[in-house]
Structures are given as C-alpha cells and as structure tokens.
Short mmCIF file of C-alpha atoms in Angstrom, two decimals:
data_model
loop_
_atom_site.label_atom_id
_atom_site.label_comp_id
_atom_site.label_asym_id
_atom_site.label_seq_id
_atom_site.Cartn_x
_atom_site.Cartn_y
_atom_site.Cartn_z
CA UNK A 9 -74.50 69.92 80.03
CA UNK A 10 -71.53 69.42 77.74
CA UNK A 11 -72.05 66.06 76.02
CA UNK A 12 -75.32 66.76 74.22
CA UNK A 13 -76.29 68.73 71.15
CA UNK A 14 -79.49 69.92 69.51
CA UNK A 15 -80.31 68.86 65.96
CA UNK A 16 -83.26 69.93 63.85
CA UNK A 17 -85.38 67.24 62.21
CA UNK A 18 -86.80 68.56 58.95
CA UNK A 19 -89.26 65.78 58.12
CA UNK A 20 -91.26 63.27 60.13
CA UNK A 21 -90.04 60.66 57.67
CA UNK A 22 -86.59 61.12 59.21
CA UNK A 23 -87.93 59.66 62.47
CA UNK A 24 -88.26 56.26 60.79
CA UNK A 25 -84.49 55.86 60.61
CA UNK A 26 -83.06 58.54 62.83
CA UNK A 27 -79.66 58.23 64.41
CA UNK A 28 -77.46 61.32 64.35
CA UNK A 29 -74.44 59.27 65.39
CA UNK A 30 -74.53 56.71 62.60
CA UNK A 31 -74.69 59.44 60.00
CA UNK A 32 -70.96 58.97 60.30
CA UNK A 33 -70.98 55.58 58.56
CA UNK A 34 -67.72 54.47 60.14
CA UNK A 35 -69.13 54.42 63.64
CA UNK A 36 -69.60 51.01 65.22
CA UNK A 37 -73.01 49.36 65.07
CA UNK A 38 -73.08 48.99 68.85
CA UNK A 39 -74.02 52.66 69.23
CA UNK A 40 -77.80 52.56 69.60
CA UNK A 41 -78.62 55.85 71.28
CA UNK A 42 -80.62 58.01 68.89
CA UNK A 43 -82.28 60.81 70.81
CA UNK A 44 -82.70 61.61 74.47
CA UNK A 45 -85.90 63.47 73.73
CA UNK A 46 -87.73 65.66 71.23
CA UNK A 47 -88.86 69.26 71.52
CA UNK A 48 -91.76 70.35 69.34
CA UNK A 49 -92.56 73.99 68.56
CA UNK A 50 -95.99 74.88 67.20
CA UNK A 51 -98.43 77.75 67.02
CA UNK A 52 -100.54 77.54 70.15
CA UNK A 53 -104.30 77.76 69.95
CA UNK A 54 -107.02 77.07 72.46
CA UNK A 55 -108.40 73.61 71.96
CA UNK A 56 -110.06 70.71 73.76
CA UNK A 57 -107.74 67.78 74.42
CA UNK A 58 -109.60 64.64 75.48
CA UNK A 59 -106.51 62.54 76.10
CA UNK A 60 -106.05 61.12 79.58
CA UNK A 61 -103.66 63.11 81.75
CA UNK A 62 -101.64 61.16 84.31
CA UNK A 63 -101.20 62.63 87.75
CA UNK A 64 -97.49 63.28 88.22
CA UNK A 65 -97.43 61.49 91.58
CA UNK A 66 -98.46 58.28 89.80
CA UNK A 67 -94.99 58.29 88.19
CA UNK A 68 -92.82 59.60 91.03
CA UNK A 69 -89.51 59.27 89.16
CA UNK A 70 -90.71 61.21 86.10
CA UNK A 71 -89.83 64.92 86.18
CA UNK A 72 -92.88 66.96 85.17
CA UNK A 73 -93.30 70.66 85.93
CA UNK A 74 -96.28 72.87 85.26
CA UNK A 75 -95.47 76.09 83.47
CA UNK A 76 -96.07 78.95 85.88
CA UNK A 77 -93.51 81.36 84.41
CA UNK A 78 -94.55 83.27 81.29
CA UNK A 79 -92.51 82.55 78.14
CA UNK A 80 -90.51 79.81 79.84
CA UNK A 81 -91.88 76.91 77.80
CA UNK A 82 -88.68 76.44 75.75
CA UNK A 83 -86.45 76.27 78.82
CA UNK A 84 -88.96 74.00 80.54
CA UNK A 85 -89.09 71.64 77.55
CA UNK A 86 -85.30 71.37 77.52
CA UNK A 87 -85.26 70.61 81.24
CA UNK A 88 -87.98 67.99 80.73
CA UNK A 89 -85.64 66.09 78.41
CA UNK A 90 -82.43 66.59 80.37
CA UNK A 91 -83.87 65.67 83.78
CA UNK A 92 -85.61 62.53 82.48
CA UNK A 93 -82.60 61.07 80.67
CA UNK A 94 -80.43 58.91 82.95
CA UNK A 95 -77.78 58.60 80.20
CA UNK A 96 -77.01 62.34 80.28
CA UNK A 97 -74.23 63.55 82.57
CA UNK A 98 -75.86 66.46 84.33
CA UNK A 99 -73.97 69.39 85.79
CA UNK A 100 -73.82 69.71 89.61
CA UNK A 101 -76.35 72.56 89.32
CA UNK A 102 -78.93 70.39 87.55
CA UNK A 103 -78.23 67.40 89.81
CA UNK A 104 -78.91 69.51 92.90
CA UNK A 105 -81.98 71.08 91.30
CA UNK A 106 -83.41 67.69 90.34
CA UNK A 107 -82.75 66.22 93.81
CA UNK A 108 -84.65 69.12 95.35
CA UNK A 109 -87.48 69.32 92.81
CA UNK A 110 -88.34 65.62 92.77
CA UNK A 111 -89.70 65.95 96.30
CA UNK A 112 -92.29 68.64 95.46
CA UNK A 113 -95.45 68.75 93.34
CA UNK A 114 -95.51 69.73 89.67
CA UNK A 115 -96.69 73.28 90.25
CA UNK A 116 -93.96 73.85 92.84
CA UNK A 117 -91.46 72.43 90.33
CA UNK A 118 -92.52 75.13 87.87
CA UNK A 119 -92.09 77.79 90.54
CA UNK A 120 -88.67 76.39 91.43
CA UNK A 121 -87.58 76.71 87.78
CA UNK A 122 -88.51 80.39 87.81
CA UNK A 123 -86.82 81.02 91.15
CA UNK A 124 -83.52 79.35 90.22
CA UNK A 125 -81.09 82.22 89.61
CA UNK A 126 -78.82 80.12 87.39
CA UNK A 127 -81.65 78.81 85.21
CA UNK A 128 -83.24 82.26 85.01
CA UNK A 129 -79.94 83.85 83.96
CA UNK A 130 -79.36 81.18 81.30
CA UNK A 131 -82.91 81.70 79.99
CA UNK A 132 -82.70 85.50 79.99
CA UNK A 133 -79.30 85.48 78.27
CA UNK A 134 -81.11 84.44 75.08
CA UNK A 135 -83.78 87.13 75.34
CA UNK A 136 -83.93 89.61 72.49
CA UNK A 137 -82.44 92.99 73.51
CA UNK A 138 -85.07 95.70 73.18
CA UNK A 139 -84.52 99.12 74.73
CA UNK A 140 -86.82 100.94 72.32
CA UNK A 141 -90.45 101.07 73.35
CA UNK A 142 -92.86 100.08 70.61
CA UNK A 143 -95.98 101.44 72.29
CA UNK A 144 -96.22 104.61 70.22
CA UNK A 145 -95.56 102.73 67.01
CA UNK A 146 -98.23 100.17 67.78
CA UNK A 147 -100.80 102.84 68.60
CA UNK A 148 -100.43 104.35 65.14
CA UNK A 149 -101.00 100.99 63.44
CA UNK A 150 -103.99 98.70 63.38
CA UNK A 151 -103.85 96.45 66.39
CA UNK A 152 -103.02 92.88 65.56
CA UNK A 153 -102.73 90.04 68.04
CA UNK A 154 -99.36 88.32 67.83
CA UNK A 155 -99.29 84.58 67.30
CA UNK A 156 -98.36 82.60 70.38
CA UNK A 157 -95.96 79.70 70.06
CA UNK A 158 -95.43 76.86 72.49
CA UNK A 159 -92.77 74.22 73.17
CA UNK A 160 -93.51 70.73 74.48
CA UNK A 161 -91.26 67.72 75.09
CA UNK A 162 -91.49 64.05 74.19
CA UNK A 163 -89.36 61.66 76.22
CA UNK A 164 -88.81 57.92 76.60
CA UNK A 165 -88.99 56.89 80.24
CA UNK A 166 -88.88 53.43 81.79
CA UNK A 167 -90.14 51.65 78.69
CA UNK A 168 -92.87 54.16 77.86
CA UNK A 169 -93.12 57.40 75.90
CA UNK A 170 -94.63 60.54 77.42
CA UNK A 171 -95.68 63.95 76.19
CA UNK A 172 -94.69 66.65 78.69
CA UNK A 173 -96.58 69.90 78.23
CA UNK A 174 -96.27 72.44 81.02
CA UNK A 175 -99.70 73.86 80.21
CA UNK A 176 -101.32 70.50 80.92
CA UNK A 177 -102.05 69.30 84.49
CA UNK A 178 -99.82 66.25 84.02
CA UNK A 179 -97.93 63.98 81.60
CA UNK A 180 -99.71 62.18 78.75
CA UNK A 181 -98.79 58.55 78.08
CA UNK A 182 -98.36 57.98 74.34
CA UNK A 183 -97.60 54.26 74.47
CA UNK A 184 -95.14 51.50 75.32
CA UNK A 185 -91.79 51.11 73.59
CA UNK A 186 -92.00 47.84 71.66
CA UNK A 187 -88.91 45.68 71.99
CA UNK A 188 -86.72 45.99 68.93
CA UNK A 189 -88.25 49.31 67.82
CA UNK A 190 -87.04 52.80 68.48
CA UNK A 191 -89.13 54.99 70.78
CA UNK A 192 -89.39 57.60 68.03
CA UNK A 193 -91.86 55.34 66.24
CA UNK A 194 -94.21 55.74 69.20
CA UNK A 195 -94.03 59.52 69.21
CA UNK A 196 -94.50 60.09 65.48
CA UNK A 197 -98.32 59.55 65.41
CA UNK A 198 -98.77 62.08 68.24
CA UNK A 199 -96.81 64.74 66.33
CA UNK A 200 -98.67 63.97 63.10
CA UNK A 201 -102.00 64.23 64.91
CA UNK A 202 -101.12 67.64 66.33
CA UNK A 203 -99.97 68.92 62.92
CA UNK A 204 -103.16 67.65 61.27
CA UNK A 205 -105.23 69.88 63.55
CA UNK A 206 -103.99 72.88 61.57
CA UNK A 207 -104.76 73.93 58.03
CA UNK A 208 -102.62 72.62 55.18
CA UNK A 209 -101.10 76.09 54.74
CA UNK A 210 -99.70 76.16 58.29
CA UNK A 211 -95.95 75.58 58.21
CA UNK A 212 -94.82 77.06 61.53
CA UNK A 213 -93.59 73.85 63.11
CA UNK A 214 -90.12 72.99 64.37
CA UNK A 215 -88.96 69.61 65.66
CA UNK A 216 -85.69 69.43 67.58
CA UNK A 217 -83.82 66.42 68.91
CA UNK A 218 -81.62 66.55 71.99
CA UNK A 219 -79.04 63.90 71.18
CA UNK A 220 -75.51 62.80 72.07
CA UNK A 221 -72.76 65.10 70.87
CA UNK A 222 -71.36 63.43 67.79
CA UNK A 223 -67.79 64.68 68.27
CA UNK A 224 -67.49 62.81 71.57
CA UNK A 225 -68.49 59.50 70.02
CA UNK A 226 -66.20 59.97 67.01
CA UNK A 227 -63.30 60.64 69.41
CA UNK A 228 -64.11 57.43 71.29
CA UNK A 229 -64.21 55.50 68.03
CA UNK A 230 -60.78 56.85 67.05
CA UNK A 231 -59.35 55.83 70.43
CA UNK A 232 -60.87 52.37 70.03
CA UNK A 233 -59.23 51.89 66.61
CA UNK A 234 -55.86 53.10 67.92
CA UNK A 235 -56.01 50.60 70.77
CA UNK A 236 -56.86 47.91 68.25
CA UNK A 237 -53.78 48.80 66.22
CA UNK A 238 -51.55 48.80 69.30
CA UNK A 239 -52.77 45.32 70.28
CA UNK A 240 -52.02 43.83 66.89
CA UNK A 241 -49.35 41.20 66.41
CA UNK A 242 -46.88 41.17 63.55
CA UNK A 243 -49.14 38.79 61.61
CA UNK A 244 -52.00 41.26 61.82
CA UNK A 245 -50.11 44.11 60.17
CA UNK A 246 -51.82 43.41 56.85
CA UNK A 247 -54.98 45.01 58.24
CA UNK A 248 -53.08 47.95 59.67
CA UNK A 249 -53.51 50.14 56.60
CA UNK A 250 -57.28 49.74 56.53
CA UNK A 251 -57.54 50.76 60.18
CA UNK A 252 -55.28 53.74 59.57
CA UNK A 253 -57.53 54.78 56.71
CA UNK A 254 -60.59 54.54 58.95
CA UNK A 255 -58.86 56.72 61.53
CA UNK A 256 -58.04 59.32 58.88
CA UNK A 257 -61.65 59.42 57.69
CA UNK A 258 -62.96 59.62 61.24
CA UNK A 259 -60.50 62.39 62.04
CA UNK A 260 -61.80 64.37 59.06
CA UNK A 261 -65.34 63.91 60.32
CA UNK A 262 -64.26 64.94 63.80
CA UNK A 263 -62.65 68.10 62.43
CA UNK A 264 -65.89 68.91 60.59
CA UNK A 265 -67.92 68.42 63.78
CA UNK A 266 -65.58 70.61 65.82
CA UNK A 267 -65.78 73.32 63.15
CA UNK A 268 -69.57 73.12 63.24
CA UNK A 269 -69.61 73.36 67.04
CA UNK A 270 -67.30 76.38 66.97
CA UNK A 271 -69.48 78.07 64.34
CA UNK A 272 -72.56 77.45 66.51
CA UNK A 273 -70.81 79.04 69.48
CA UNK A 274 -70.07 82.14 67.41
CA UNK A 275 -73.66 82.30 66.16
CA UNK A 276 -74.93 81.96 69.73
CA UNK A 277 -72.70 84.82 70.85
CA UNK A 278 -74.02 86.97 68.01
CA UNK A 279 -77.63 86.20 68.89
CA UNK A 280 -77.06 87.12 72.51
CA UNK A 281 -75.07 90.29 71.83
CA UNK A 282 -76.88 93.60 72.18
CA UNK A 283 -76.19 95.58 68.99
CA UNK A 284 -78.64 98.37 69.85
CA UNK A 285 -76.12 100.71 71.56
CA UNK A 286 -73.80 100.83 68.53
CA UNK A 287 -76.78 101.23 66.19
CA UNK A 288 -77.97 104.24 68.20
CA UNK A 289 -74.46 105.73 68.14
CA UNK A 290 -74.32 105.33 64.35
CA UNK A 291 -77.75 106.94 63.92
CA UNK A 292 -76.68 109.88 66.11
CA UNK A 293 -73.49 110.28 64.08
CA UNK A 294 -75.47 110.30 60.82
CA UNK A 295 -77.93 112.83 62.28
CA UNK A 296 -75.06 115.06 63.37
CA UNK A 297 -73.77 115.07 59.78
CA UNK A 298 -77.32 115.72 58.51
CA UNK A 299 -77.33 112.54 56.43
CA UNK A 300 -80.42 110.84 57.85
CA UNK A 301 -82.93 112.67 55.61
CA UNK A 302 -81.12 111.74 52.42
CA UNK A 303 -80.67 108.12 53.54
CA UNK A 304 -84.37 107.88 54.36
CA UNK A 305 -85.34 109.45 51.01
CA UNK A 306 -83.17 106.96 49.13
CA UNK A 307 -84.70 104.09 51.05
CA UNK A 308 -88.24 105.29 50.29
CA UNK A 309 -87.36 105.58 46.58
CA UNK A 310 -85.96 102.05 46.50
CA UNK A 311 -89.08 100.75 48.22
CA UNK A 312 -91.40 102.53 45.76
CA UNK A 313 -89.38 101.30 42.78
CA UNK A 314 -89.47 97.73 44.05
CA UNK A 315 -93.23 97.92 44.59
CA UNK A 316 -93.78 99.31 41.07
CA UNK A 317 -91.58 96.60 39.59
CA UNK A 318 -93.51 93.89 41.44
CA UNK A 319 -96.84 95.30 40.25
CA UNK A 320 -95.64 95.34 36.62
CA UNK A 321 -94.33 91.79 36.92
CA UNK A 322 -97.67 90.61 38.29
CA UNK A 323 -99.52 92.23 35.37
CA UNK A 324 -97.36 90.30 32.93
#
C-alpha cells in the first residue's frame, strides 16, 4: 500500500482536532479525511471484559480475524485497518486476500493470515535478528517473566466505530459516528478507559494513526493551483503572484515530506538489517589481537566509576 503513512499520536488531546493533512495550513478545506484507523499498543494483562462482543457474521462486510498466530497482533491490527477502509487503494495481493478471506469465518481468517507467504515474509522481515542463544545467560540470572504487549485496531465502518482485537471472539461496537463530528471523538473514551485500568505510573502506551500520505495530497494541491493559474485571464494576473507564492510554500513542504519519507526508508532498512555477522567478525578480530580482555577491563572500570559517582550524587 503506497498512499498511506503511519503517524504517532502523542496525546489523546490531539484526537480532538486531528488531521495530519491540514497541518500544512495551505491545503484546501475540502480535505476531510483524518485517519483511516488507529492502532493502540499496550501492556497486555489478563482481565475480565464485560463489553458485548458482536459475532462477525452479523456484520458480513467488516473484516475481523481472530489471532491464531503467535506475535502477529501488530500485523493483524494493520490489516484490520487497511482491509476495512474503502478509501485506501489496496495492492493486488491484499485485494485477492480480502476477496478470499471475506468468505470464511474469523478463525479461518486468522489462519489465512499466517499461511499467506507474502504477509508472513513482510511480517518476518521486521523480526529482530538473533543468532545467539540466550538460554545459558538466562539460567544464570533470576528468572523474570517478560511483559507481554498487544496491538488492537480501532476503525470507522459504515457509520459506526469498532474495536478489533484478535484475542476477542468478535468486534466490539463503540458507538455511532454523529453527523458533523469526527469518528475519533467516539474512540477516545474507549482508549481512555483502557489506560485508566493501569496504575498512574504505567507509561507503556503507543497510539498510531494510519492516515493518507501527506506528500500525495500536497502534490495534488500544487497541481490544482497550477491549473488555476493556467486558466486565468489577463485581468486575473493581479492574483498570480499570490498563487505562485502558495505554490512555492507548498513545494517547500513537499520537499520536507519527501525528505522525511526517505529518512524513514533508511531507518527501516537499518532496523531490518542483520548486524550480528559483522559484530561477530569484529569480536573475533579483537580476540585474535588479544585486545578483548583489556577492552572488557576498561568497560568494567567505567561502569564502577559511574556507579560510584551516582552513589555520591545521591548522598548529596
């Protein structure tokens, strides 16, 4: 999917007036699309949820899949947004997958996600490389259970807002979209309620918005202004300079967006690259030159000095 982007929302207050496109103030007011869907990351804990769960067959056009593949909740949450947003131009792969999956039950949908080679490869390409077994290290340390984190999706669909959690037996209806209000106002109380279930010290939450790619809309706005200039008569030339200035400002914003997208591509490549082989080669080279012991000793000294300095600072 090429015409969408992911943007982090840092505060629930931002949901009250959220539109990633109009952050470029020159964009036309007729652009009303804010977010195709939200993805919420939180620390999972076992709890009793008394909210009514809708059977997926009661909403046949809504894509809901149960999570049957371990650690696939992030990919499943993304698919829940993409496959329930008619405004998104899906790739042929996702179109074919959706056409097939809409005819099967929610558990079979989850199985189909795990058995799709293309989706599995895309998911696994972001897995952390780890060729070093940690079993021996863990045995020598006190055993500690790792925190489990979970992704769920919130989507607007046919005038209503749903929570899609693959660990639940079905979708949860959050409410109707009131005419004249953005659907994000419906979803905010549900997110606040979930966050309030945790202690005040808990900060491990992340809220992401899947939204239109801003660079595409800025490009369309530039083209619109250029057509407007071309259609002007001689008498309209007095406004020509103001339109030219708008184009220049939009072009600067477009350049910034393209730079940001390119930077994100580089960061993605770095995250997905396996640096372990070169690290092992470097360690072997240092061992061959008998430098590892001295490097380790220096590191231990720096650690001890830092700990002593921190203790003295705390005493003060």
